[in-house]
Structures are given as C-alpha cells and as structure tokens.
CSV table of C-alpha atoms in Angstrom, one decimal:
chain,number,residue,atom,x,y,z
I,1,MET,CA,-0.2,-0.1,0.0
I,2,ASN,CA,1.7,3.1,-1.2
I,3,VAL,CA,1.3,6.4,0.4
I,4,SER,CA,1.1,9.9,-1.6
I,5,GLU,CA,2.9,13.0,-0.3
I,6,ASP,CA,-1.2,14.5,0.1
I,7,GLU,CA,-1.8,11.5,2.2
I,8,LEU,CA,1.4,11.7,4.5
I,9,ASN,CA,0.6,15.2,4.9
I,10,GLY,CA,-3.2,14.1,6.3
I,11,LEU,CA,-1.4,11.3,8.3
I,12,TYR,CA,0.5,13.4,10.1
I,13,THR,CA,-2.1,15.7,10.6
I,14,TRP,CA,-4.4,13.0,12.0
I,15,VAL,CA,-1.7,11.6,14.4
I,16,ASP,CA,-0.9,15.2,15.8
I,17,GLU,CA,-4.5,15.6,16.6
I,18,ILE,CA,-4.8,12.2,18.9
I,19,PRO,CA,-3.3,12.7,22.3
I,20,LEU,CA,-0.5,10.1,22.7
I,21,SER,CA,1.7,9.3,25.7
I,22,ARG,CA,4.9,10.2,24.0
I,23,PRO,CA,5.7,13.2,22.3
I,24,LYS,CA,6.2,12.6,18.5
I,25,ARG,CA,9.7,13.3,17.1
I,26,ASN,CA,10.7,10.2,14.7
I,27,ILE,CA,7.6,8.9,13.6
I,28,ALA,CA,9.4,6.0,12.3
I,29,ARG,CA,11.3,5.1,15.9
I,30,ASP,CA,8.1,6.3,17.8
I,31,PHE,CA,5.8,4.1,16.5
I,32,SER,CA,8.4,1.1,16.0
I,33,ASP,CA,7.0,-0.8,19.6
I,34,GLY,CA,3.6,-0.5,18.3
I,35,VAL,CA,2.7,0.8,21.7
I,36,LEU,CA,1.4,4.6,19.8
I,37,VAL,CA,-0.4,2.4,17.7
I,38,ALA,CA,-2.5,0.6,20.4
I,39,GLU,CA,-3.0,4.0,21.5
I,40,ILE,CA,-4.6,5.6,18.7
I,41,VAL,CA,-7.5,2.7,18.2
I,42,GLN,CA,-8.0,2.9,22.2
I,43,HIS,CA,-8.5,6.8,21.7
I,44,PHE,CA,-11.2,6.2,19.1
I,45,HIS,CA,-12.5,2.7,20.5
I,46,PRO,CA,-11.2,1.9,24.2
I,47,LYS,CA,-13.2,-1.8,24.3
I,48,LEU,CA,-11.0,-3.0,21.7
I,49,VAL,CA,-7.9,-2.2,23.1
I,50,GLU,CA,-5.9,-3.0,26.6
I,51,LEU,CA,-3.2,-0.7,27.0
I,52,HIS,CA,-1.3,-2.9,29.7
I,53,ASN,CA,-0.9,-5.5,27.0
I,54,TYR,CA,1.8,-3.4,25.4
I,55,SER,CA,4.8,-2.2,26.7
I,56,GLY,CA,7.4,0.3,25.7
I,57,ALA,CA,10.6,-1.7,24.3
I,58,HIS,CA,13.8,-1.3,22.7
I,59,GLY,CA,14.3,-4.6,21.3
I,60,LEU,CA,12.8,-6.2,18.4
I,61,THR,CA,11.6,-9.4,20.4
I,62,GLN,CA,9.6,-7.3,22.3
I,63,LYS,CA,8.7,-4.9,19.8
I,64,LEU,CA,7.5,-8.0,17.6
I,65,TYR,CA,5.6,-9.4,20.5
I,66,ASN,CA,3.6,-6.2,20.6
I,67,TRP,CA,2.7,-6.2,16.9
I,68,THR,CA,1.9,-9.8,17.2
I,69,THR,CA,-0.8,-8.9,20.0
I,70,LEU,CA,-2.0,-6.1,17.9
I,71,ASN,CA,-2.8,-8.5,15.4
I,72,GLN,CA,-4.5,-11.3,17.6
I,73,ARG,CA,-6.3,-9.0,20.0
I,74,VAL,CA,-6.9,-5.7,18.1
I,75,PHE,CA,-6.4,-5.7,14.1
I,76,LYS,CA,-8.7,-9.0,13.7
I,77,LYS,CA,-11.4,-7.2,15.1
I,78,LEU,CA,-10.9,-4.4,12.7
I,79,ASP,CA,-11.3,-7.0,9.8
I,80,PHE,CA,-7.6,-7.2,9.0
I,81,VAL,CA,-4.3,-8.7,10.0
I,82,LEU,CA,-0.6,-7.4,8.8
I,83,ALA,CA,1.9,-9.5,7.5
I,84,LYS,CA,4.8,-10.7,9.3
I,85,SER,CA,7.2,-8.8,7.0
I,86,GLU,CA,5.1,-5.4,7.3
I,87,CYS,CA,5.6,-5.8,11.1
I,88,GLU,CA,9.2,-6.7,11.0
I,89,ALA,CA,9.8,-3.6,8.4
I,90,VAL,CA,8.2,-1.6,11.0
I,91,VAL,CA,10.1,-2.6,13.9
I,92,ASN,CA,13.4,-2.2,11.9
I,93,CYS,CA,12.2,1.1,10.9
I,94,ASP,CA,12.2,0.7,7.3
I,95,PRO,CA,11.6,4.1,5.6
I,96,GLY,CA,7.7,4.6,4.8
I,97,ALA,CA,6.6,1.0,6.7
I,98,VAL,CA,5.0,2.8,9.5
I,99,GLU,CA,3.1,5.4,7.1
I,100,ARG,CA,1.7,2.3,5.2
I,101,VAL,CA,0.6,0.8,8.4
I,102,LEU,CA,-1.1,4.0,9.7
I,103,LYS,CA,-2.9,4.4,6.5
I,104,LEU,CA,-4.5,1.1,6.6
I,105,VAL,CA,-5.2,1.7,10.2
I,106,LYS,CA,-6.9,4.8,9.7
I,107,ILE,CA,-9.0,3.2,7.1
I,108,LYS,CA,-10.1,0.3,9.0
I,109,LEU,CA,-11.0,2.6,11.9
I,110,GLU,CA,-13.4,4.7,9.4
I,111,LYS,CA,-14.5,1.3,8.1
I,112,TYR,CA,-15.1,-0.1,11.7
I,113,ASN,CA,-17.3,3.1,12.1
I,114,GLU,CA,-19.5,2.8,9.2
I,115,ARG,CA,-20.5,-0.7,10.1
I,116,GLN,CA,-20.9,0.6,13.8
I,117,SER,CA,-23.4,3.1,12.7
I,118,GLN,CA,-25.3,0.6,10.6
I,119,ARG,CA,-26.2,-2.1,13.3
I,120,PRO,CA,-29.6,-1.6,13.9
I,121,SER,CA,-30.7,-0.2,17.2
I,122,SER,CA,-31.9,-2.7,20.1
I,123,ASN,CA,-35.4,-0.8,19.8
I,124,ASP,CA,-35.6,-1.1,16.2
I,125,GLY,CA,-38.8,-2.8,15.2
I,126,ASP,CA,-37.1,-3.9,11.9
I,127,SER,CA,-34.6,-6.1,13.7
I,128,PRO,CA,-34.9,-10.0,13.4
I,129,GLY,CA,-37.4,-11.7,15.7
I,130,TYR,CA,-40.0,-8.7,15.9
I,131,GLN,CA,-42.9,-8.2,14.1
I,132,ASP,CA,-45.3,-5.3,14.5
I,133,VAL,CA,-48.5,-7.1,14.2
I,134,SER,CA,-50.6,-3.8,14.7
I,135,SER,CA,-49.3,-2.8,10.9
I,136,ARG,CA,-50.0,-6.3,9.4
I,137,THR,CA,-53.0,-5.9,7.0
I,138,PRO,CA,-56.1,-8.2,7.5
I,139,ASP,CA,-56.8,-10.7,4.7
I,140,SER,CA,-58.9,-9.1,2.4
I,141,SER,CA,-61.8,-12.2,2.4
I,142,TYR,CA,-62.5,-10.9,6.4
I,143,GLY,CA,-65.5,-8.8,6.4
I,144,GLN,CA,-66.0,-8.1,3.2
I,145,THR,CA,-69.4,-9.9,2.5
I,146,GLY,CA,-72.5,-9.1,4.8
I,147,ASP,CA,-72.3,-13.1,6.2
I,148,SER,CA,-72.2,-12.4,10.1
I,149,THR,CA,-69.9,-15.2,10.5
I,150,GLY,CA,-67.0,-12.9,8.4
I,151,ARG,CA,-68.2,-10.2,11.2
I,152,ARG,CA,-67.7,-12.2,13.9
I,153,MET,CA,-64.2,-13.3,12.7
I,154,GLN,CA,-63.2,-10.0,12.2
I,155,SER,CA,-64.6,-8.6,15.6
I,156,ARG,CA,-62.8,-11.8,17.3
I,157,SER,CA,-59.4,-11.3,15.2
I,158,ALA,CA,-59.6,-7.4,16.5
I,159,LYS,CA,-60.1,-8.5,20.1
I,160,ALA,CA,-57.1,-10.9,19.8
I,161,SER,CA,-54.9,-8.5,18.1
I,162,PRO,CA,-53.5,-6.9,21.6
I,163,THR,CA,-52.6,-10.0,23.2
I,164,ALA,CA,-51.0,-11.4,19.9
I,165,HIS,CA,-49.0,-8.1,19.5
I,166,ALA,CA,-47.7,-8.4,23.1
I,167,GLN,CA,-46.6,-12.2,22.7
I,168,VAL,CA,-44.9,-11.6,19.4
I,169,THR,CA,-43.1,-8.5,20.9
I,170,LEU,CA,-42.0,-10.2,24.1
I,171,LYS,CA,-40.8,-13.1,21.9
I,172,GLY,CA,-39.1,-10.6,19.8
I,173,GLY,CA,-37.2,-8.9,23.0
I,174,SER,CA,-36.2,-12.4,24.1
I,175,ASP,CA,-34.8,-13.4,21.2
I,176,LYS,CA,-32.9,-10.4,21.1
I,177,ALA,CA,-31.5,-10.5,24.7
I,178,ALA,CA,-30.7,-14.3,23.6
I,179,ALA,CA,-28.8,-13.1,20.8
I,180,ALA,CA,-26.9,-10.6,22.8
I,181,GLU,CA,-25.8,-12.7,25.6
I,182,LEU,CA,-24.9,-15.5,23.0
I,183,ALA,CA,-22.8,-12.8,21.2
I,184,ASP,CA,-20.7,-11.5,24.9
I,185,LYS,CA,-20.0,-15.0,25.8
I,186,GLU,CA,-18.6,-16.0,22.3
I,187,GLN,CA,-16.7,-12.7,22.9
I,188,THR,CA,-15.5,-13.6,25.8
I,189,ILE,CA,-14.5,-16.8,24.6
I,190,PHE,CA,-12.5,-15.3,21.8
I,191,GLU,CA,-10.7,-13.0,24.5
I,192,LEU,CA,-10.0,-16.0,27.0
I,193,ARG,CA,-8.3,-18.2,23.6
I,194,GLU,CA,-6.3,-15.0,22.6
I,195,THR,CA,-5.0,-14.2,26.6
I,196,ASN,CA,-4.1,-18.3,26.9
I,197,GLU,CA,-2.2,-18.2,23.4
I,198,ILE,CA,-0.3,-14.9,24.4
I,199,ILE,CA,0.5,-16.7,28.2
I,200,GLU,CA,1.5,-19.9,26.7
I,201,THR,CA,3.7,-17.7,24.5
I,202,LYS,CA,5.1,-15.7,27.3
I,203,VAL,CA,5.9,-19.3,29.1
I,204,LYS,CA,7.9,-20.6,26.0
I,205,LYS,CA,10.0,-17.4,26.4
I,206,LEU,CA,10.8,-17.5,29.8
I,207,GLU,CA,11.3,-21.2,29.7
I,208,GLN,CA,13.9,-20.5,26.8
I,209,LEU,CA,15.5,-17.9,29.0
I,210,VAL,CA,15.9,-20.2,32.1
I,211,ARG,CA,17.5,-22.7,29.6
I,212,LEU,CA,19.8,-20.3,28.6
I,213,LYS,CA,20.9,-19.1,31.9
I,214,ASP,CA,21.3,-22.6,33.0
I,215,ALA,CA,23.8,-23.2,29.9
I,216,LYS,CA,25.3,-20.2,30.9
I,217,ILE,CA,26.0,-21.1,34.6
I,218,GLN,CA,27.0,-24.6,33.6
I,219,THR,CA,29.7,-23.0,31.4
I,220,LEU,CA,31.1,-20.8,34.2
I,221,ILE,CA,31.1,-23.7,36.7
I,222,SER,CA,33.6,-25.6,33.6
I,223,LYS,CA,35.7,-22.5,33.5
I,224,MET,CA,36.0,-22.4,36.8
I,225,GLN,CA,36.7,-26.1,37.5
I,226,ALA,CA,38.9,-26.0,34.7
I,227,ALA,CA,40.9,-23.1,36.1
I,228,GLY,CA,41.0,-24.8,39.7
I,229,LEU,CA,38.8,-22.2,41.3
I,230,ALA,CA,36.0,-24.8,42.0
C-alpha cells in the first residue's frame, strides 16, 4: 500500500490531533514498538484495546511481540491482519513502513465506524425476531361480505390483536436478549483463547531464558573447574 504526499500530510495531521503518551519526534522510531498504534485505536474505541498488554520496548523481540498481540487482539476485530514482513519492516524502522501501517489502520477504523453506525438499534422494530402485528393488513376475505360469520371472525381477530402483539413483541425481545448474551459469551471465549495463547507464548519465552541461563551457569562452572577455582 503506497502513501502519496498528500496522504502523508493528512496522516501526520491526523496523528498530531490524537493525544498520545509520548511526544512525537521521529515517527518511524516512535511507532516501531506498536504502543502508540494501540493508543490510537484505544482513543477511538476504548473497548477494543487493553493498553496494559503493550509495553514500550527497544529490543526487536518485544517490539515484534507487541505487533503480534495487536494482530491477534485488535486488528482482527477491525477486519485485517498485518503480514509478518510488514511488522518486521515497522520494527526495523524501514522508510515508509509505519506510514503504510497508519494509513491502513486509519482506513480500517473508518470502515469499522461505518459498520457500527449501520448496526440496528436494540429498539428497532425492523430487527430480526420482531413483528409489529398492529401494522399488518387483515386478509381481504375477512369482513368483506354480509355474512355474520365473517363479521364475528373479524371482531374476534380485532380483540385478539393486542394479546398477539404483546406475545410477539415479548418473543422478539427475548430473542434479541438471547442473541446479545450469546454474542457476549462468544466474545469472552474469543478473548480468553487469545489471552491463553499470549500466556503460553510468554511461558515458552521464560522457559527459553531459563535454559539459556542454566547453560551459561554450567559454562561458568566448567571454566572455574578448569582454572582450579572450584
């Protein structure tokens, strides 16, 4: 994704208007660890980002970890994922890399806003499961003739309408509540799985560090024994 000169100016203006935790001096370096990108998304949609998952970093490993976490926990919700090569380009401060990412994030945030604004309100009578019985047109065969049976059927239908309307409305409300509850549970499960993956990654890294330290200790012991110090 290329960024034109006009788009660059627009991106820099957009970023400058967002309150961030660090002063903006060198955009490639400032955004290389992903923390400020997380803050940008959190500024517009606080529920999408948990900032405590992202810590400032100077090393490549922690920077890549931050971007991986953004991919798994944030960008997926915005309907995109950065390629590993793109993350590495940003981490290494390659010229133009962070601008490409910021342009993509800005576009996806705008599309996410559009999707959110188009979602039906919980009180919208046109939403699934809701039927406005009072607005339905009776069958044309009812009440059209002089037959008393037809008039009695029309009369009974009119009397039954309030009850039917209440039943259908209650059913619609129940369906919407159940759907909302199900969506919340699915979101919770999704987030728990992501958290579990992150924890497993951290555990593997810690285990690797422990093995490295054990190897270094063993090497030092061997050197001390060879020197007659142990």
